[in-house]
Short mmCIF file of C-alpha atoms in Angstrom, two decimals:
data_model
loop_
_atom_site.label_atom_id
_atom_site.label_comp_id
_atom_site.label_asym_id
_atom_site.label_seq_id
_atom_site.Cartn_x
_atom_site.Cartn_y
_atom_site.Cartn_z
CA UNK S 1 0.04 -0.20 0.01
CA UNK S 2 1.39 3.68 -1.04
CA UNK S 3 1.16 6.46 1.56
CA UNK S 4 -1.26 8.01 0.65
CA UNK S 5 -3.51 4.76 1.36
CA UNK S 6 -2.06 4.33 4.02
CA UNK S 7 -3.08 7.94 5.04
CA UNK S 8 -6.25 7.27 4.21
CA UNK S 9 -6.90 4.31 5.92
CA UNK S 10 -5.23 5.66 9.44
CA UNK S 11 -7.92 8.68 9.13
CA UNK S 12 -10.79 5.79 9.12
CA UNK S 13 -9.48 3.97 11.91
CA UNK S 14 -9.19 7.43 13.34
CA UNK S 15 -13.35 7.41 12.70
CA UNK S 16 -14.03 4.47 14.49
CA UNK S 17 -12.35 5.41 17.05
CA UNK S 18 -14.02 8.77 17.53
CA UNK S 19 -17.44 6.89 17.11
CA UNK S 20 -16.46 4.53 19.81
CA UNK S 21 -15.67 7.57 22.29
CA UNK S 22 -17.73 10.31 20.65
CA UNK S 23 -19.28 11.33 23.64
CA UNK S 24 -16.35 11.68 25.93
CA UNK S 25 -14.50 13.58 23.11
CA UNK S 26 -17.59 16.29 22.91
CA UNK S 27 -17.61 17.10 26.39
CA UNK S 28 -14.42 18.86 26.35
CA UNK S 29 -15.08 21.57 24.41
CA UNK S 30 -18.65 22.56 22.54
CA UNK S 31 -19.72 25.17 20.33
CA UNK S 32 -23.12 26.95 21.28
CA UNK S 33 -24.43 24.88 18.28
CA UNK S 34 -23.01 21.40 19.86
CA UNK S 35 -24.46 22.38 23.54
CA UNK S 36 -28.05 23.31 22.19
CA UNK S 37 -27.72 19.80 20.40
CA UNK S 38 -26.69 17.80 23.55
CA UNK S 39 -29.05 19.65 25.67
CA UNK S 40 -32.18 18.92 23.45
CA UNK S 41 -30.78 15.77 22.97
CA UNK S 42 -30.46 14.82 27.07
CA UNK S 43 -33.72 15.92 27.60
CA UNK S 44 -35.52 13.49 24.55
CA UNK S 45 -35.29 9.75 24.96
CA UNK S 46 -33.45 7.50 22.83
CA UNK S 47 -37.41 6.61 20.47
CA UNK S 48 -38.07 10.57 19.95
CA UNK S 49 -34.41 10.92 18.91
CA UNK S 50 -34.67 7.89 16.58
CA UNK S 51 -37.85 9.43 15.32
CA UNK S 52 -36.79 12.57 14.96
CA UNK S 53 -34.05 11.20 13.16
CA UNK S 54 -36.28 9.12 10.63
CA UNK S 55 -38.14 12.70 10.06
CA UNK S 56 -35.70 13.80 7.56
CA UNK S 57 -35.72 10.62 6.01
CA UNK S 58 -39.50 10.48 5.80
CA UNK S 59 -39.70 14.19 3.82
CA UNK S 60 -36.79 13.08 1.66
CA UNK S 61 -39.00 10.09 0.90
CA UNK S 62 -41.75 12.09 -0.07
CA UNK S 63 -39.73 14.26 -2.32
CA UNK S 64 -38.39 11.65 -4.60
CA UNK S 65 -41.46 9.64 -4.26
CA UNK S 66 -40.48 6.76 -2.70
CA UNK S 67 -42.28 6.76 0.80
CA UNK S 68 -40.93 3.81 2.65
CA UNK S 69 -43.21 3.87 4.90
CA UNK S 70 -46.06 3.75 2.89
CA UNK S 71 -45.16 -0.01 1.87
CA UNK S 72 -48.55 -0.32 0.41
CA UNK S 73 -48.27 2.36 -2.27
CA UNK S 74 -46.09 1.11 -4.85
CA UNK S 75 -46.30 4.62 -7.48
CA UNK S 76 -47.62 7.69 -6.31
CA UNK S 77 -47.80 10.49 -7.94
CA UNK S 78 -44.61 12.29 -6.92
CA UNK S 79 -43.23 8.78 -7.77
CA UNK S 80 -44.79 9.59 -11.86
CA UNK S 81 -42.90 13.41 -11.47
CA UNK S 82 -39.47 12.17 -10.51
CA UNK S 83 -39.70 9.73 -13.06
CA UNK S 84 -40.61 12.18 -15.61
CA UNK S 85 -37.27 14.19 -14.22
CA UNK S 86 -35.03 11.20 -14.32
CA UNK S 87 -35.68 10.66 -18.46
CA UNK S 88 -36.08 14.45 -18.91
CA UNK S 89 -32.44 14.52 -17.39
CA UNK S 90 -31.03 11.44 -19.52
CA UNK S 91 -32.48 12.60 -22.56
CA UNK S 92 -30.99 16.62 -22.06
CA UNK S 93 -27.87 15.24 -21.31
CA UNK S 94 -27.28 12.99 -24.44
CA UNK S 95 -29.37 15.31 -26.54
CA UNK S 96 -26.48 18.19 -25.44
CA UNK S 97 -23.77 15.60 -25.68
CA UNK S 98 -24.85 14.90 -29.69
CA UNK S 99 -24.79 18.96 -29.64
CA UNK S 100 -21.34 19.31 -28.45
CA UNK S 101 -19.60 16.32 -29.56
CA UNK S 102 -17.09 17.70 -31.19
CA UNK S 103 -15.90 19.23 -27.82
CA UNK S 104 -14.47 16.97 -25.31
CA UNK S 105 -13.73 18.79 -22.90
CA UNK S 106 -17.60 20.09 -22.79
CA UNK S 107 -18.52 16.53 -23.24
CA UNK S 108 -16.85 15.35 -20.01
CA UNK S 109 -18.52 18.41 -18.40
CA UNK S 110 -21.62 17.41 -19.70
CA UNK S 111 -21.54 13.56 -18.15
CA UNK S 112 -20.02 14.68 -15.08
CA UNK S 113 -23.16 14.32 -13.01
CA UNK S 114 -24.39 11.14 -15.39
CA UNK S 115 -22.84 8.76 -13.27
CA UNK S 116 -24.62 10.01 -9.73
CA UNK S 117 -28.14 10.13 -11.68
CA UNK S 118 -27.80 6.65 -12.92
CA UNK S 119 -26.84 5.48 -9.65
CA UNK S 120 -30.11 7.61 -8.34
CA UNK S 121 -31.86 6.04 -11.33
CA UNK S 122 -31.27 2.29 -9.86
CA UNK S 123 -31.72 3.23 -6.16
CA UNK S 124 -35.28 4.47 -7.01
CA UNK S 125 -36.36 0.91 -8.37
CA UNK S 126 -34.98 -0.82 -5.63
CA UNK S 127 -36.55 1.65 -3.11
CA UNK S 128 -40.00 1.08 -4.85
CA UNK S 129 -39.55 -2.81 -5.16
CA UNK S 130 -38.07 -3.55 -2.05
CA UNK S 131 -40.37 -1.02 -0.15
CA UNK S 132 -42.04 -3.61 2.14
CA UNK S 133 -38.68 -5.12 3.57
CA UNK S 134 -37.28 -1.65 3.84
CA UNK S 135 -40.50 -0.98 5.79
CA UNK S 136 -40.35 -3.85 8.16
CA UNK S 137 -36.98 -3.34 8.97
CA UNK S 138 -37.71 0.12 10.05
CA UNK S 139 -40.09 -1.51 11.84
CA UNK S 140 -37.79 -4.14 13.71
CA UNK S 141 -35.30 -1.53 14.70
CA UNK S 142 -38.02 0.33 16.64
CA UNK S 143 -39.34 -2.58 18.50
CA UNK S 144 -36.61 -4.47 19.46
CA UNK S 145 -34.32 -1.11 20.47
CA UNK S 146 -36.12 1.64 21.10
CA UNK S 147 -39.13 0.21 22.64
CA UNK S 148 -37.59 -2.89 24.00
CA UNK S 149 -34.83 -1.00 25.78
CA UNK S 150 -36.27 2.70 26.32
CA UNK S 151 -35.31 2.93 30.06
CA UNK S 152 -31.80 4.37 30.33
CA UNK S 153 -31.43 2.77 33.54
CA UNK S 154 -30.47 -0.39 31.88
CA UNK S 155 -26.95 -1.17 30.22
CA UNK S 156 -28.87 -1.47 27.00
CA UNK S 157 -31.11 1.39 27.14
CA UNK S 158 -28.01 3.71 27.29
CA UNK S 159 -26.16 1.95 24.74
CA UNK S 160 -29.49 2.52 22.53
CA UNK S 161 -29.55 6.14 23.71
CA UNK S 162 -25.68 6.92 22.82
CA UNK S 163 -26.06 5.33 18.87
CA UNK S 164 -29.38 7.16 18.66
CA UNK S 165 -27.37 10.78 19.88
CA UNK S 166 -24.38 9.78 17.78
CA UNK S 167 -26.83 8.99 14.79
CA UNK S 168 -28.42 12.28 15.16
CA UNK S 169 -25.34 14.25 14.36
CA UNK S 170 -23.71 12.08 11.59
CA UNK S 171 -27.22 12.55 9.63
CA UNK S 172 -27.27 15.89 10.23
CA UNK S 173 -24.01 16.34 8.79
CA UNK S 174 -24.39 14.10 5.71
CA UNK S 175 -27.50 16.67 5.19
CA UNK S 176 -25.52 19.61 5.28
CA UNK S 177 -22.99 18.61 3.21
CA UNK S 178 -25.21 17.15 0.41
CA UNK S 179 -27.24 20.54 0.43
CA UNK S 180 -24.26 22.87 0.59
CA UNK S 181 -23.20 21.86 -2.45
CA UNK S 182 -26.41 23.52 -4.05
CA UNK S 183 -24.81 26.49 -2.95
CA UNK S 184 -21.18 26.09 -4.60
CA UNK S 185 -23.13 25.97 -8.05
CA UNK S 186 -25.14 28.53 -7.25
CA UNK S 187 -22.20 31.29 -6.66
CA UNK S 188 -20.65 29.56 -9.83
CA UNK S 189 -22.71 31.71 -12.06
CA UNK S 190 -22.26 35.08 -9.97
CA UNK S 191 -18.52 34.56 -9.75
CA UNK S 192 -18.30 33.95 -13.53
CA UNK S 193 -20.69 37.06 -14.13
CA UNK S 194 -18.47 39.65 -11.72
CA UNK S 195 -15.16 38.21 -13.11
CA UNK S 196 -15.64 37.42 -16.59
CA UNK S 197 -18.87 39.74 -17.08
CA UNK S 198 -20.67 36.55 -18.81
CA UNK S 199 -23.55 35.14 -17.93
CA UNK S 200 -23.62 31.08 -17.90
CA UNK S 201 -25.56 28.49 -15.92
CA UNK S 202 -25.79 26.62 -13.22
CA UNK S 203 -25.01 23.00 -15.07
CA UNK S 204 -23.89 23.04 -18.58
CA UNK S 205 -26.31 20.66 -19.98
CA UNK S 206 -29.19 21.97 -22.08
CA UNK S 207 -32.84 21.30 -22.50
CA UNK S 208 -34.07 20.65 -25.91
CA UNK S 209 -36.44 23.58 -27.30
CA UNK S 210 -35.10 25.87 -24.61
CA UNK S 211 -32.36 28.21 -26.18
CA UNK S 212 -30.43 29.75 -23.02
CA UNK S 213 -29.53 32.80 -24.98
CA UNK S 214 -32.55 33.95 -24.51
CA UNK S 215 -33.61 35.87 -21.40
CA UNK S 216 -36.73 33.52 -20.81
CA UNK S 217 -34.73 30.31 -22.16
CA UNK S 218 -32.11 31.20 -19.60
CA UNK S 219 -34.40 32.00 -16.66
CA UNK S 220 -36.28 28.57 -17.36
CA UNK S 221 -33.07 26.42 -17.92
CA UNK S 222 -32.00 27.58 -14.37
CA UNK S 223 -34.87 26.62 -12.82
CA UNK S 224 -34.99 23.40 -14.16
CA UNK S 225 -31.57 22.50 -13.34
CA UNK S 226 -32.20 23.58 -9.99
CA UNK S 227 -35.17 21.63 -9.41
CA UNK S 228 -33.56 17.94 -11.16
CA UNK S 229 -30.11 18.75 -8.26
CA UNK S 230 -32.29 18.84 -5.70
CA UNK S 231 -34.35 16.46 -6.50
CA UNK S 232 -30.95 14.31 -6.51
CA UNK S 233 -29.69 15.77 -3.32
CA UNK S 234 -32.34 14.56 -1.30
CA UNK S 235 -32.29 10.96 -3.23
CA UNK S 236 -29.00 10.59 -1.93
CA UNK S 237 -29.89 11.68 1.55
CA UNK S 238 -32.67 9.05 1.48
CA UNK S 239 -30.45 6.25 0.29
CA UNK S 240 -27.26 6.84 2.20
CA UNK S 241 -29.41 7.76 5.30
CA UNK S 242 -31.21 4.68 5.06
CA UNK S 243 -28.38 2.36 4.25
CA UNK S 244 -26.71 3.96 7.94
CA UNK S 245 -29.73 3.61 9.51
CA UNK S 246 -29.35 -0.20 8.91
CA UNK S 247 -25.94 -0.90 9.26
CA UNK S 248 -25.38 1.69 12.43
CA UNK S 249 -28.26 -0.34 14.13
CA UNK S 250 -26.87 -3.51 13.33
CA UNK S 251 -23.73 -2.52 15.21
CA UNK S 252 -25.94 -1.96 17.95
CA UNK S 253 -27.59 -5.35 17.85
CA UNK S 254 -24.29 -7.01 17.95
CA UNK S 255 -23.01 -4.48 21.14
CA UNK S 256 -26.17 -5.92 22.83
CA UNK S 257 -25.59 -9.29 21.93
CA UNK S 258 -21.98 -9.10 23.16
CA UNK S 259 -23.21 -7.52 26.36
CA UNK S 260 -25.63 -10.09 26.92
CA UNK S 261 -22.82 -12.92 26.28
CA UNK S 262 -20.94 -11.68 28.59
CA UNK S 263 -23.62 -10.99 31.38
CA UNK S 264 -24.74 -15.41 30.94
CA UNK S 265 -20.73 -15.62 31.16
CA UNK S 266 -21.25 -14.40 34.98
CA UNK S 267 -24.16 -16.06 35.80
CA UNK S 268 -22.41 -19.44 34.71
CA UNK S 269 -19.49 -18.64 36.32
CA UNK S 270 -21.08 -17.94 39.42
CA UNK S 271 -22.88 -21.17 39.51
CA UNK S 272 -21.93 -24.83 40.94
CA UNK S 273 -21.35 -26.35 37.53
CA UNK S 274 -24.01 -28.77 38.43
CA UNK S 275 -26.81 -26.68 38.07
CA UNK S 276 -28.56 -25.09 35.71
CA UNK S 277 -30.91 -22.75 36.51
CA UNK S 278 -33.46 -20.54 34.83
CA UNK S 279 -31.73 -17.61 34.51
CA UNK S 280 -28.82 -19.61 32.37
CA UNK S 281 -31.26 -20.85 30.17
CA UNK S 282 -33.40 -17.91 29.57
CA UNK S 283 -30.22 -15.41 28.64
CA UNK S 284 -29.01 -18.63 26.64
CA UNK S 285 -32.36 -18.94 24.40
CA UNK S 286 -32.09 -14.75 24.07
CA UNK S 287 -28.26 -15.05 22.85
CA UNK S 288 -29.41 -17.34 20.51
CA UNK S 289 -32.30 -15.47 18.92
CA UNK S 290 -30.26 -11.94 18.75
CA UNK S 291 -27.53 -13.97 16.91
CA UNK S 292 -30.43 -15.54 14.35
CA UNK S 293 -31.93 -12.34 13.98
CA UNK S 294 -28.46 -10.34 13.85
CA UNK S 295 -27.83 -13.00 10.74
CA UNK S 296 -31.52 -12.26 9.16
CA UNK S 297 -31.19 -8.66 9.53
CA UNK S 298 -27.23 -8.42 7.52
CA UNK S 299 -28.95 -10.99 4.85
CA UNK S 300 -31.82 -8.25 4.19
CA UNK S 301 -29.16 -5.45 4.28
CA UNK S 302 -27.47 -7.55 1.79
CA UNK S 303 -30.31 -8.40 -0.13
CA UNK S 304 -31.27 -4.45 -0.84
CA UNK S 305 -27.98 -2.87 -0.76
CA UNK S 306 -25.46 -5.00 -2.18
CA UNK S 307 -26.33 -4.11 -5.74
CA UNK S 308 -26.43 -0.45 -5.14
CA UNK S 309 -23.01 -0.61 -3.26
CA UNK S 310 -21.51 -2.24 -6.88
CA UNK S 311 -23.34 0.66 -8.56
CA UNK S 312 -22.35 3.40 -6.67
CA UNK S 313 -18.72 2.39 -6.61
CA UNK S 314 -18.92 2.13 -10.34
CA UNK S 315 -20.52 5.45 -11.01
CA UNK S 316 -18.88 7.37 -8.33
CA UNK S 317 -15.75 6.45 -9.86
CA UNK S 318 -16.58 7.58 -13.12
CA UNK S 319 -17.61 10.89 -11.68
CA UNK S 320 -14.00 11.12 -10.05
CA UNK S 321 -12.29 10.30 -12.98
CA UNK S 322 -14.55 12.36 -15.51
CA UNK S 323 -14.27 15.65 -13.15
CA UNK S 324 -10.72 16.78 -14.46
CA UNK S 325 -11.80 19.53 -15.88
CA UNK S 326 -11.85 23.55 -15.11
CA UNK S 327 -15.35 23.47 -13.99
CA UNK S 328 -14.87 24.70 -10.50
CA UNK S 329 -18.16 24.44 -9.15
CA UNK S 330 -18.20 20.58 -9.70
CA UNK S 331 -15.63 20.12 -6.65
CA UNK S 332 -18.23 20.27 -4.29
CA UNK S 333 -19.82 17.52 -6.44
CA UNK S 334 -16.59 15.36 -6.28
CA UNK S 335 -16.75 15.92 -2.64
CA UNK S 336 -20.10 14.35 -2.62
CA UNK S 337 -19.25 11.33 -4.88
CA UNK S 338 -16.25 10.64 -2.72
CA UNK S 339 -18.17 11.23 0.54
CA UNK S 340 -21.19 8.57 -1.15
CA UNK S 341 -18.55 6.00 -1.83
CA UNK S 342 -16.70 6.08 1.04
CA UNK S 343 -19.86 5.82 3.76
CA UNK S 344 -20.38 2.12 2.01
CA UNK S 345 -16.77 1.33 2.47
CA UNK S 346 -16.22 2.42 6.16
CA UNK S 347 -19.42 1.09 7.32
CA UNK S 348 -18.83 -2.03 5.46
CA UNK S 349 -15.23 -2.53 7.41
CA UNK S 350 -17.08 -1.19 10.43
CA UNK S 351 -19.38 -4.80 10.44
CA UNK S 352 -16.71 -6.73 9.26
CA UNK S 353 -13.91 -5.58 12.40
CA UNK S 354 -16.89 -5.36 14.93
CA UNK S 355 -17.73 -9.40 13.83
CA UNK S 356 -14.57 -10.82 13.54
CA UNK S 357 -12.71 -8.51 16.50
CA UNK S 358 -15.52 -8.47 19.20
CA UNK S 359 -18.47 -10.52 18.19
CA UNK S 360 -16.76 -13.49 17.06
CA UNK S 361 -14.12 -13.49 20.01
CA UNK S 362 -16.95 -13.08 22.22
CA UNK S 363 -18.26 -16.44 21.21
CA UNK S 364 -15.06 -18.47 20.91
CA UNK S 365 -14.03 -17.02 24.36
CA UNK S 366 -17.50 -18.16 25.97
CA UNK S 367 -17.15 -20.66 28.72
CA UNK S 368 -19.56 -23.35 26.92
CA UNK S 369 -17.77 -26.25 29.34
CA UNK S 370 -20.53 -25.11 32.29
CA UNK S 371 -23.57 -25.34 30.16
CA UNK S 372 -25.53 -28.90 30.37
CA UNK S 373 -25.45 -31.02 27.14
CA UNK S 374 -28.14 -29.53 24.87
CA UNK S 375 -26.50 -26.06 25.20
CA UNK S 376 -23.40 -27.08 24.49
CA UNK S 377 -25.05 -28.79 21.04
CA UNK S 378 -26.45 -25.50 20.43
CA UNK S 379 -23.21 -23.82 21.21
CA UNK S 380 -21.58 -25.91 18.43
CA UNK S 381 -24.11 -24.58 15.94
CA UNK S 382 -23.23 -21.38 16.89
CA UNK S 383 -19.73 -21.91 16.40
CA UNK S 384 -20.59 -23.30 12.62
CA UNK S 385 -22.65 -20.41 12.14
CA UNK S 386 -19.05 -18.54 12.37
CA UNK S 387 -17.99 -20.16 8.99
CA UNK S 388 -20.70 -17.99 7.18
CA UNK S 389 -19.27 -14.51 7.96
CA UNK S 390 -21.85 -11.53 8.91
CA UNK S 391 -20.35 -9.28 6.01
CA UNK S 392 -21.66 -7.05 2.94
CA UNK S 393 -20.35 -6.94 -0.41
CA UNK S 394 -20.42 -5.06 -3.92
CA UNK S 395 -23.42 -7.61 -5.41
CA UNK S 396 -20.67 -10.71 -4.02
CA UNK S 397 -17.97 -9.10 -6.18
CA UNK S 398 -16.27 -7.47 -3.55
CA UNK S 399 -16.42 -7.04 0.29
CA UNK S 400 -17.23 -3.88 1.78
CA UNK S 401 -13.84 -3.18 3.21
CA UNK S 402 -10.55 -1.12 3.54
CA UNK S 403 -8.82 -3.31 0.81
CA UNK S 404 -11.45 -3.27 -1.41
CA UNK S 405 -11.53 0.49 -1.03
CA UNK S 406 -7.58 0.89 -1.99
CA UNK S 407 -7.98 -1.64 -4.83
CA UNK S 408 -10.78 1.17 -6.23
CA UNK S 409 -8.77 2.80 -9.18
#
């Protein structure tokens, strides 16, 4: 690995360390915004914070026509409007490319956003046709985590609350990053006007039958471009936000499973070695059910997002490689492509490390010899399940981890 790759990997490890110690670091120095954020979070319980987090995603789902929280509705009026916008964007792009096919640099500028547009096109249909499963997973998170462990007096409740607070901040930063890119694209025409005394549109692609050289055509072109871009940004917020919701909470499921295994360890160590009381049986049943639930939950995530991950990597890589022109406004867009692609690899690597370095070690070091014969057989089944790792992949072609991230060219 070269020095750049080493520094990026080191930065990701620091990010994971920050994730694990966020509340400690946060208490040392806070801005006014941070203090207000913490104060309001302290007054709310975990379920309230979780519902506040989902409000952002629910708003974006309505805006882009994929209402996950209405699983019985396949297509809505807004869905049809978004589909028209997508087809209009692709047609306008190809039409502009054909009109300026002799200017390679200009064609590259036109195609700069095409990768993300195709990515959103795929995400739209996957989310539409897998809406019921995605809604069921959201219900599972709410029921099995935030309602089941609502009291902060228990260790599980404190863990759930901590994750909810951390996720709230991360989601808001993600939305802020994505929406702030629009400011960059808006400022670019203003900059060109004052520096070069020239009127240019926010994006370089044009619409058929609309002449941007006229006043009405120029205004109409910019309005349509803003509508398309805002729709796309909300689509990215929904897609990446939902991925974070599902994957971050599977990490929480794993942490609670480890906690219960350690508690069962203490119970076994404190008994005389011959009796097998009800507490051991109940806790062991709970651990087995949680392990099976985690396995099924990760399989559902893989079923929904594996192809999305593959498309995201290829389209983001295409957009990054295509972004070598002097169109300065696209640098913010370049950051969005990099962030969107990196999210999947970082979270995938966090799951892989959580499974191998923590969850599996918790199972391997478990005092199974203190259990009865039937429980020992069940423990062997649990060990056998470890041969099928809980990892995310790019549609089976490559796992989502740092090694795969460094091979993306």
